[in-house]
Short mmCIF file of C-alpha atoms and ligand atoms in Angstrom, two decimals:
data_model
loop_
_atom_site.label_atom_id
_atom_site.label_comp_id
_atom_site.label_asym_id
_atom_site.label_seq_id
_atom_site.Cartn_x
_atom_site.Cartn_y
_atom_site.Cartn_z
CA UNK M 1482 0.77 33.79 -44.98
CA UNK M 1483 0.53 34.63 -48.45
CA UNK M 1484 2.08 31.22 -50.69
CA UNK M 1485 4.76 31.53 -52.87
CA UNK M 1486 4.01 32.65 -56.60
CA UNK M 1487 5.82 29.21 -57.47
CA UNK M 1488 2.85 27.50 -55.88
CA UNK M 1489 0.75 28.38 -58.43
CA UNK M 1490 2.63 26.40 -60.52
CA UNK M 1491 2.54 23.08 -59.11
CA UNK M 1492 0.08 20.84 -60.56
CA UNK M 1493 -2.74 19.91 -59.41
CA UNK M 1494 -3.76 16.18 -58.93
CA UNK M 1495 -6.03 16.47 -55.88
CA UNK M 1496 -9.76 16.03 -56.75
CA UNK M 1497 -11.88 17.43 -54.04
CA UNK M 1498 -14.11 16.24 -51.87
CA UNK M 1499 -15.33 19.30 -50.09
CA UNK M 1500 -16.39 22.88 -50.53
CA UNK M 1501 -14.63 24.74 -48.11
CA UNK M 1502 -16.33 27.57 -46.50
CA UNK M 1503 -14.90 30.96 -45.45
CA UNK M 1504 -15.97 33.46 -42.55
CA UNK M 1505 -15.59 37.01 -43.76
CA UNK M 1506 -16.78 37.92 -40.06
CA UNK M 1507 -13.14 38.53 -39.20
CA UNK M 1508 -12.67 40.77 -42.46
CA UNK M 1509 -16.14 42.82 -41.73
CA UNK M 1510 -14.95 43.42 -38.41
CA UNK M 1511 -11.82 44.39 -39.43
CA UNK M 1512 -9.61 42.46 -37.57
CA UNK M 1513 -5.68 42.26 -37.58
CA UNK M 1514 -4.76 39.51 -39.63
CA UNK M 1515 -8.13 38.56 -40.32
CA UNK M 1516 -8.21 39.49 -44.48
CA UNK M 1517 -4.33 37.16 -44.87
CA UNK M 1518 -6.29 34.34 -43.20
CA UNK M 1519 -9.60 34.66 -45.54
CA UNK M 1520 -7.05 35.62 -48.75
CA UNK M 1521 -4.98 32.42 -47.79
CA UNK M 1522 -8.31 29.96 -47.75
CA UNK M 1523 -9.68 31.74 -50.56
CA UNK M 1524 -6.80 31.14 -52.71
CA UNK M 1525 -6.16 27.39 -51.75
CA UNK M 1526 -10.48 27.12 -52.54
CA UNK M 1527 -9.98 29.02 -55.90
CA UNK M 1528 -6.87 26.61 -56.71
CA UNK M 1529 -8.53 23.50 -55.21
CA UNK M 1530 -12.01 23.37 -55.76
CA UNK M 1531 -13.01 26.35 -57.50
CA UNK M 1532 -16.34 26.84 -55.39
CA UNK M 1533 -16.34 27.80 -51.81
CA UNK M 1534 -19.07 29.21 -49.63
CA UNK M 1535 -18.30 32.67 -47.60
CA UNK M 1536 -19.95 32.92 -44.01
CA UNK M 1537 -20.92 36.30 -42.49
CA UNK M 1538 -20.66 38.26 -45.87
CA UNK M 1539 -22.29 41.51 -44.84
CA UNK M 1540 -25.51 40.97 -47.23
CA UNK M 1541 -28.61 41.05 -44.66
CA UNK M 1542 -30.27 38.00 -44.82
CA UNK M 1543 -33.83 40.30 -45.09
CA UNK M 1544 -32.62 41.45 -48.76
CA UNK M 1545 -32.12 38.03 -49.38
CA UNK M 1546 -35.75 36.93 -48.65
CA UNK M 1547 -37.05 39.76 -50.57
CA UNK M 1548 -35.27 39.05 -53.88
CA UNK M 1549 -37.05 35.46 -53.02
CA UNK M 1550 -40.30 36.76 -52.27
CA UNK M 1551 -39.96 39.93 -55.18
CA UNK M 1552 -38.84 36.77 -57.81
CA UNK M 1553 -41.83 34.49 -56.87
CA UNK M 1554 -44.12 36.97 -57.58
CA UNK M 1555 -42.19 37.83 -60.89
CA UNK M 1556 -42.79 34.13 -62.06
CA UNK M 1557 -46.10 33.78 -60.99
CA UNK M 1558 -47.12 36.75 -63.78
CA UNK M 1559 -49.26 35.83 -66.84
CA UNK M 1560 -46.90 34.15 -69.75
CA UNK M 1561 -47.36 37.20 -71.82
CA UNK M 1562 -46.82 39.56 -69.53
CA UNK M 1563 -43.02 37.91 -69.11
CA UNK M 1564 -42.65 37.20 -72.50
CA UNK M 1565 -43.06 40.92 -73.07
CA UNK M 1566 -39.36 41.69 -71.75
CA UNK M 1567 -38.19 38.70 -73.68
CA UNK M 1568 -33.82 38.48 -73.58
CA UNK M 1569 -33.80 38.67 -77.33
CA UNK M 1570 -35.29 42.33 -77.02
CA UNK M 1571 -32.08 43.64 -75.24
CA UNK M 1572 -28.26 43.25 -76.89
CA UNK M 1573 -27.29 42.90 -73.31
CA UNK M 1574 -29.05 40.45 -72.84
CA UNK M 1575 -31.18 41.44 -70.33
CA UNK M 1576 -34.76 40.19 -69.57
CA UNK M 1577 -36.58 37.23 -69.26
CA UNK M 1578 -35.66 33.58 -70.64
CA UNK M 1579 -38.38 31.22 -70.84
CA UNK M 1580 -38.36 27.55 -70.27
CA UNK M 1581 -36.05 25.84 -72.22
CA UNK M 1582 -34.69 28.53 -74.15
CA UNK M 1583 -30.77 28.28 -72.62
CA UNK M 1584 -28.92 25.29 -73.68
CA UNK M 1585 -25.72 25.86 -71.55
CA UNK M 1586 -24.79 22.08 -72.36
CA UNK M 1587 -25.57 21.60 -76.24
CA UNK M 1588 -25.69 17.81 -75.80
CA UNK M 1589 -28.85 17.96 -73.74
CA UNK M 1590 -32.34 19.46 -74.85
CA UNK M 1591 -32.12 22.82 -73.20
CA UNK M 1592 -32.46 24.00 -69.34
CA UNK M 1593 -35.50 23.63 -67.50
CA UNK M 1594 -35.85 26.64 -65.86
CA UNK M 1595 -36.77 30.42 -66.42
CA UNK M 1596 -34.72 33.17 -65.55
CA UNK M 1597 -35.02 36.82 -65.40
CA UNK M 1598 -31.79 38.98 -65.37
CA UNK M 1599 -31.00 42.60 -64.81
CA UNK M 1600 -27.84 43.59 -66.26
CA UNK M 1601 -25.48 45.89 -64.58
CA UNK M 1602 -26.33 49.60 -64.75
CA UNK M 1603 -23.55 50.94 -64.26
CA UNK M 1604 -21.19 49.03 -67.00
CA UNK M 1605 -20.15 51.01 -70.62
CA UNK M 1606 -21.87 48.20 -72.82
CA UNK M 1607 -21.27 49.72 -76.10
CA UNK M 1608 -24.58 49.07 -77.34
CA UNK M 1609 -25.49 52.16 -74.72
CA UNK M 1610 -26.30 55.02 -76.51
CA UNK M 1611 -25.99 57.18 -73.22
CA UNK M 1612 -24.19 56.60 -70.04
CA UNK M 1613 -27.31 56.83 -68.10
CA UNK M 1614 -29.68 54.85 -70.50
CA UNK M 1615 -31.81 52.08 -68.94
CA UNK M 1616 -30.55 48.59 -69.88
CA UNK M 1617 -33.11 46.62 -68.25
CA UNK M 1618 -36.29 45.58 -68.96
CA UNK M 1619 -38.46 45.86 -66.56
CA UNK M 1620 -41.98 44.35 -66.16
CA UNK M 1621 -45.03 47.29 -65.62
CA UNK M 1622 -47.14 45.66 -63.73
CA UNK M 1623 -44.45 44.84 -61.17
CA UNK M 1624 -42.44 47.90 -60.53
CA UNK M 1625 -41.32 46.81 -57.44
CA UNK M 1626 -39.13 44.51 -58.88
CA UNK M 1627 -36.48 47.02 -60.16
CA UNK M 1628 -36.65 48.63 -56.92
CA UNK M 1629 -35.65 45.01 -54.82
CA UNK M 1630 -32.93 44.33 -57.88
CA UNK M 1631 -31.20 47.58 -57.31
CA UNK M 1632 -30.69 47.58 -53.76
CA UNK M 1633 -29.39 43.79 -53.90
CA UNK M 1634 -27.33 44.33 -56.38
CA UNK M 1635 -25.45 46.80 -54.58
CA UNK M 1636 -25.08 44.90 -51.90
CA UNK M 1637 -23.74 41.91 -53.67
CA UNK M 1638 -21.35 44.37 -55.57
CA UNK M 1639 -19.80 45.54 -52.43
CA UNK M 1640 -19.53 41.36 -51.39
CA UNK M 1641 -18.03 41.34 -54.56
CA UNK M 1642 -15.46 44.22 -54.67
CA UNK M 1643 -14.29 42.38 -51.03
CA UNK M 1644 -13.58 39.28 -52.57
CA UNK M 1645 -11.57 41.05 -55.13
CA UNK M 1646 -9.55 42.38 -52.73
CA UNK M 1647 -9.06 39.15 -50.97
CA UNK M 1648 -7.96 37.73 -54.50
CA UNK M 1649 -5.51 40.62 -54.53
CA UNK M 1650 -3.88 39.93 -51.20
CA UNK M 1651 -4.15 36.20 -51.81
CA UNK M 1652 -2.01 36.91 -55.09
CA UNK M 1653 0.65 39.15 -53.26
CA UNK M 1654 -0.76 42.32 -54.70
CA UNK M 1655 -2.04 45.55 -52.92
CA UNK M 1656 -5.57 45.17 -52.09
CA UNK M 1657 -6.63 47.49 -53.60
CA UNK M 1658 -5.15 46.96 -57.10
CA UNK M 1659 -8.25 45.61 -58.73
CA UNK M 1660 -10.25 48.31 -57.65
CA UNK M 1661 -9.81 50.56 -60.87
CA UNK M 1662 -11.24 47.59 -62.95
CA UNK M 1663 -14.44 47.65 -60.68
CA UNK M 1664 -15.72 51.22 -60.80
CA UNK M 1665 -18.56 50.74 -63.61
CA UNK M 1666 -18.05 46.52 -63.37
CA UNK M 1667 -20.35 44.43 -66.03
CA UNK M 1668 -22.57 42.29 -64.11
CA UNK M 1669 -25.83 39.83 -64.15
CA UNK M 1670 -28.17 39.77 -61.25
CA UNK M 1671 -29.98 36.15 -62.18
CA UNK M 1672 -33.41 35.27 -60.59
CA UNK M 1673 -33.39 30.91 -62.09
CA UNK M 1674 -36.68 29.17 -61.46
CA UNK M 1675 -36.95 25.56 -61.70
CA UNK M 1676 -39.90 23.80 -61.98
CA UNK M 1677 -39.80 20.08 -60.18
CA UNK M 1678 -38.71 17.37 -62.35
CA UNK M 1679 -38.66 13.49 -61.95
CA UNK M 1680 -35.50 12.01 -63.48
CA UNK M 1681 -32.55 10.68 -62.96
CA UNK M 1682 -29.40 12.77 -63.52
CA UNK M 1683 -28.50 11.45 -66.83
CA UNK M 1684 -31.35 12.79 -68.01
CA UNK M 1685 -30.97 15.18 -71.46
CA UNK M 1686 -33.26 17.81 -69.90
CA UNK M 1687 -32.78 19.05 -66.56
CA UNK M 1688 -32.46 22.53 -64.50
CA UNK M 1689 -29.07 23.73 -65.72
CA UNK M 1690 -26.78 21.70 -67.72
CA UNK M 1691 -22.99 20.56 -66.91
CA UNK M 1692 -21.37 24.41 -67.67
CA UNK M 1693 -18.54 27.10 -66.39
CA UNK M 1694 -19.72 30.73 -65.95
CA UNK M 1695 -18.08 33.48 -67.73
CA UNK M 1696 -17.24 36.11 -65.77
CA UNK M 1697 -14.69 36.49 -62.94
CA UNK M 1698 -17.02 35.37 -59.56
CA UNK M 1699 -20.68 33.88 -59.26
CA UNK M 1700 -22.22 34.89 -55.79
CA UNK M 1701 -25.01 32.24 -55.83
CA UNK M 1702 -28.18 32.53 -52.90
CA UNK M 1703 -29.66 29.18 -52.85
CA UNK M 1704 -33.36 28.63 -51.93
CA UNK M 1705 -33.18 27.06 -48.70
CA UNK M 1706 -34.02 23.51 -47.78
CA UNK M 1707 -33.43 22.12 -51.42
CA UNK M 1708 -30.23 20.86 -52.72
CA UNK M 1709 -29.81 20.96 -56.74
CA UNK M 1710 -26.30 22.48 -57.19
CA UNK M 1711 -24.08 19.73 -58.22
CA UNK M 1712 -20.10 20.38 -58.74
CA UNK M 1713 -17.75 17.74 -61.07
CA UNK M 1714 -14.73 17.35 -58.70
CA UNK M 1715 -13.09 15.67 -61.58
CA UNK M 1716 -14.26 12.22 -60.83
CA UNK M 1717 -17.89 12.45 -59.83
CA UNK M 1718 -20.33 15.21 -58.96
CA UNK M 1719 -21.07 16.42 -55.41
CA UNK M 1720 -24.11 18.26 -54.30
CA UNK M 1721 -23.70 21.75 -53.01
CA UNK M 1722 -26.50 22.50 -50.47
CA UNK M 1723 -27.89 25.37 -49.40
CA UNK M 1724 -25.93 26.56 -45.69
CA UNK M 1725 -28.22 28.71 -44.17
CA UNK M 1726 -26.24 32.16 -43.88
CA UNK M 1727 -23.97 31.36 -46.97
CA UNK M 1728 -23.85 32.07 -50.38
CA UNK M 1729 -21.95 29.40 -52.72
CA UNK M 1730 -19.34 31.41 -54.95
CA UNK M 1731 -17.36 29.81 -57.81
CA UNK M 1732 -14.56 31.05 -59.89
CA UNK M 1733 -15.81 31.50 -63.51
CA UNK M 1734 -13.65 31.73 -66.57
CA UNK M 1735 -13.02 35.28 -66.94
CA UNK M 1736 -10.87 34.93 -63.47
CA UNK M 1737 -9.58 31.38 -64.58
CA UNK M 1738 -8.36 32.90 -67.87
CA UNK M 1739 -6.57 35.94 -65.94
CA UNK M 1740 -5.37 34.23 -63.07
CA UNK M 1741 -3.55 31.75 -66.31
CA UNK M 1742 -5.62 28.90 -64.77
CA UNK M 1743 -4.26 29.21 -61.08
CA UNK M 1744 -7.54 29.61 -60.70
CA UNK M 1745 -10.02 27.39 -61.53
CA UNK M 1746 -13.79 27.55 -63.01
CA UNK M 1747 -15.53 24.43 -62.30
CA UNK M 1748 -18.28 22.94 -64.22
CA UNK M 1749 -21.55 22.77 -62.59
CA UNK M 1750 -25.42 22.28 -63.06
CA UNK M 1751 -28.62 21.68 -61.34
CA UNK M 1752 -31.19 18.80 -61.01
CA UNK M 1753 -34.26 19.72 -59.07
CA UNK M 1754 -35.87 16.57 -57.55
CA UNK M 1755 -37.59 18.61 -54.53
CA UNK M 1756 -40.96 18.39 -55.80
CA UNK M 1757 -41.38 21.72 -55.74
CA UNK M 1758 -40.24 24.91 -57.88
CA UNK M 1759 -37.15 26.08 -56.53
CA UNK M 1760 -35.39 29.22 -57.21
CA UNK M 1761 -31.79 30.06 -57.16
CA UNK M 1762 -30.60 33.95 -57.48
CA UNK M 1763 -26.67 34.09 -58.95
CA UNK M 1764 -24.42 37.60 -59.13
CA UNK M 1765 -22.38 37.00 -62.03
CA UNK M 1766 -19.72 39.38 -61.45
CA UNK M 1767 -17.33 40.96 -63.86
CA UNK M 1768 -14.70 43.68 -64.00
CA UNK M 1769 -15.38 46.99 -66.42
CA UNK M 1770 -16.45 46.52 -69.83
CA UNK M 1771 -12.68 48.12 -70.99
CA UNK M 1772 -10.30 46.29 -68.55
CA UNK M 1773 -7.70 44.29 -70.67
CA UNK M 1774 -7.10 41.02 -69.39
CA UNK M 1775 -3.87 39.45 -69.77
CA UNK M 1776 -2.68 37.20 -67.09
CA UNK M 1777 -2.01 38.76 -64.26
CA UNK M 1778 1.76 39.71 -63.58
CA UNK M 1779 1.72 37.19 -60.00
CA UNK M 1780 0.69 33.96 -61.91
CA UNK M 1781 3.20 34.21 -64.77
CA UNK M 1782 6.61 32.12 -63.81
CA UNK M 1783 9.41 30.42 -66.30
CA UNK M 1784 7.54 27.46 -65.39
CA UNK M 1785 3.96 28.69 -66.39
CA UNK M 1786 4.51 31.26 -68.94
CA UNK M 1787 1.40 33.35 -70.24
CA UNK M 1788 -1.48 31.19 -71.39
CA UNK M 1789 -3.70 33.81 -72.91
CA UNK M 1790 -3.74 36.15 -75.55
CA UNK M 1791 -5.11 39.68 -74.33
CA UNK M 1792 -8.88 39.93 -74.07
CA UNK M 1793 -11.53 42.57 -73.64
CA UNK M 1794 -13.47 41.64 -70.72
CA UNK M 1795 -16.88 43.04 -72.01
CA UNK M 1796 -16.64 41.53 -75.19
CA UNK M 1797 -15.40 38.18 -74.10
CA UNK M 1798 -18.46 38.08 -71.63
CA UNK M 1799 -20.94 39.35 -74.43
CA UNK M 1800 -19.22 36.74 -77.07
CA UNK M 1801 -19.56 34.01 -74.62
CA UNK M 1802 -23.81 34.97 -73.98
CA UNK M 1803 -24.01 35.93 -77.76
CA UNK M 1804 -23.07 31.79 -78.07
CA UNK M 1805 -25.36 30.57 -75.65
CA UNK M 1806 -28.59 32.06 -76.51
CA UNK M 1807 -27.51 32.76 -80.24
CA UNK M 1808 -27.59 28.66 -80.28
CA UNK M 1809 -30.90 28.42 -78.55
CA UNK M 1810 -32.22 31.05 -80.52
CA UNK M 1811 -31.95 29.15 -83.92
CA UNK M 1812 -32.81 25.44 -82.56
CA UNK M 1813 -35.59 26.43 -79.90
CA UNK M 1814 -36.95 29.81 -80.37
C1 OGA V 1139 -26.16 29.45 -63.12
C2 OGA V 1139 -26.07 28.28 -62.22
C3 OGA V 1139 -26.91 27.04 -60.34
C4 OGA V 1139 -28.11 26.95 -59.47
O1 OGA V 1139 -27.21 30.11 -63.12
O2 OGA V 1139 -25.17 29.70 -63.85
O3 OGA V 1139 -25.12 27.56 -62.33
O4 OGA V 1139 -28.01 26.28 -58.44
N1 OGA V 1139 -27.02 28.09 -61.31
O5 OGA V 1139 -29.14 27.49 -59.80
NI1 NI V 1140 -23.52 28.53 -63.41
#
């Protein structure tokens, strides 16, 4: 079931033409053979395409229309009122981003959405100054807010933690071997609004520019009935819809870098031509802050020796933010 670590590293000349998606029903249920199966498709997406989408992922769909209905409401507050948890208040970056103030692609004009993110609570950023101090900022006249976050966030986690395991057993490894590095994981819960825009997709401004993420998995919930994810396949970009029941996932570059590139993080951005605001809620999932990440022992061969030099995952992901919205910072802010 599980491919030969030589696989890995053959290279790859197939462009894509498809996401593939992936039933974790099997896996939930616990079924006999069920988690080699998803591990198997996982690991031919992850080496493929880089996206997938994952069917029957244990997150009810009723937390899902909450963090919609909780992150309308957050958007619909008075400018100042958001602007008073602005992301340059927090080291973690937590907090709100206004229009145009990411540039994830520094040849266009910045992204044309807001965003609000609540970082992970449980992680050891060193900028803590006590294990249990609050990271977040949270907006007072909508305390609800923190209360919807939270219990999504654990559910994604646990969607998360599953995947990791499937990554494991995909890899040949115990499946539980990346557990220690998920106990206190850093992590961005993501609420992106995007207001309608008219233009055609070589435009210098739209929702999110051509970018990788930087972590190890994005669990994305798309609003449904609008299609603005685009993926580059390596020749062209292809439109990701929204599957009801799904969330999109991609690989993002902190699993590229440890899987030395077996796996791949794909570029990706948004263009919302709906007419209408749309919303998109991403789980940028890490490992914890301390985990050293060297590639991992099943995707180094004679053939594809180590790629990588050892990194920090915290500080790699805060480096890579401390980029983005340093840049914006001095050019838009
Ligand atoms: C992101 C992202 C895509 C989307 O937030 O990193 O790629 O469809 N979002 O909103
Ligand atoms: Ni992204």
């Amino acid at each position: 079931m599980v491919t030969a670590v030589t696989e890995l590293t053959s290279v790859r000349t197939a462009a894509f033409d498809e996401i593939p998606i992936i039933d974790l029903g099997g896996v939930l249920r616990r079924e006999s053979g069920a988690k080699e199966t998803a591990a198997a498709a996982l690991r031919a997406a992850c080496e493929n395409v880089g996206f997938f989408y994952v069917r029957n992922h244990g997150v009810p769909e009723t937390e899902i229309e909450g963090i919609f209905d909780i992150g309308r409401r957050f958007f619909a507050l008075p400018l100042e009122t958001k602007l008073a948890i602005h992301k340059n208040l927090s080291p973690q970056h937590a907090g709100y981003t206004p229009l145009l103030a990411e540039n994830t692609d520094l040849s266009n004009n910045g992204d044309l959405h807001e965003s609000f993110d609540m970082v992970s609570p449980l992680a050891h950023y060193p900028t803590k100054q006590a294990a249990d101090e609050e990271v977040n900022l949270w907006p007072e006249s909508l305390p609800e807010l923190k209360a919807s976050l939270d219990r999504y966030f654990d559910h994604v986690l646990e969607l998360g933690r599953r995947l990791f395991e499937l990554v494991a057993v995909s890899l040949g490894q115990d499946e539980e071997s990346f557990r220690p590095h998920l106990t206190k994981p850093i992590a961005m819960l993501r609420i992106n609004s995007y207001p309608p825009q008219a233009v055609n997709s070589d435009s210098r401004q739209i929702g999110i520019g051509a970018h990788t993420d930087y972590e190890c998995f994005t669990i994305l919930a798309q609003q449904p009935g609008i299609t603005a994810l685009q993926v580059w396949n390596g020749r062209e970009w292809i439109k990701a819809p929204p599957i009801p029941g799904t969330f999109v996932v991609n690989i993002a570059d902190l699993l590229q870098r440890w899987t030395n590139d077996a796996f791949l993080s794909t570029r990706h951005r948004a263009i919302n031509m709906s007419g209408g605001a749309r919303l998109s809620i991403p789980f940028f999932l890490g490992v914890n802050y301390d985990t050293t990440i060297s590639p991992l022992p099943g995707c180094v061969s004679a053939e594809r020796p180590g790629r990588y030099p050892p990194v920090i995952a915290g500080d790699y992901v805060l480096q890579r933010l401390n980029e983005t919205y340093g840049k914006q910072g001095s050019s838009t802010q």
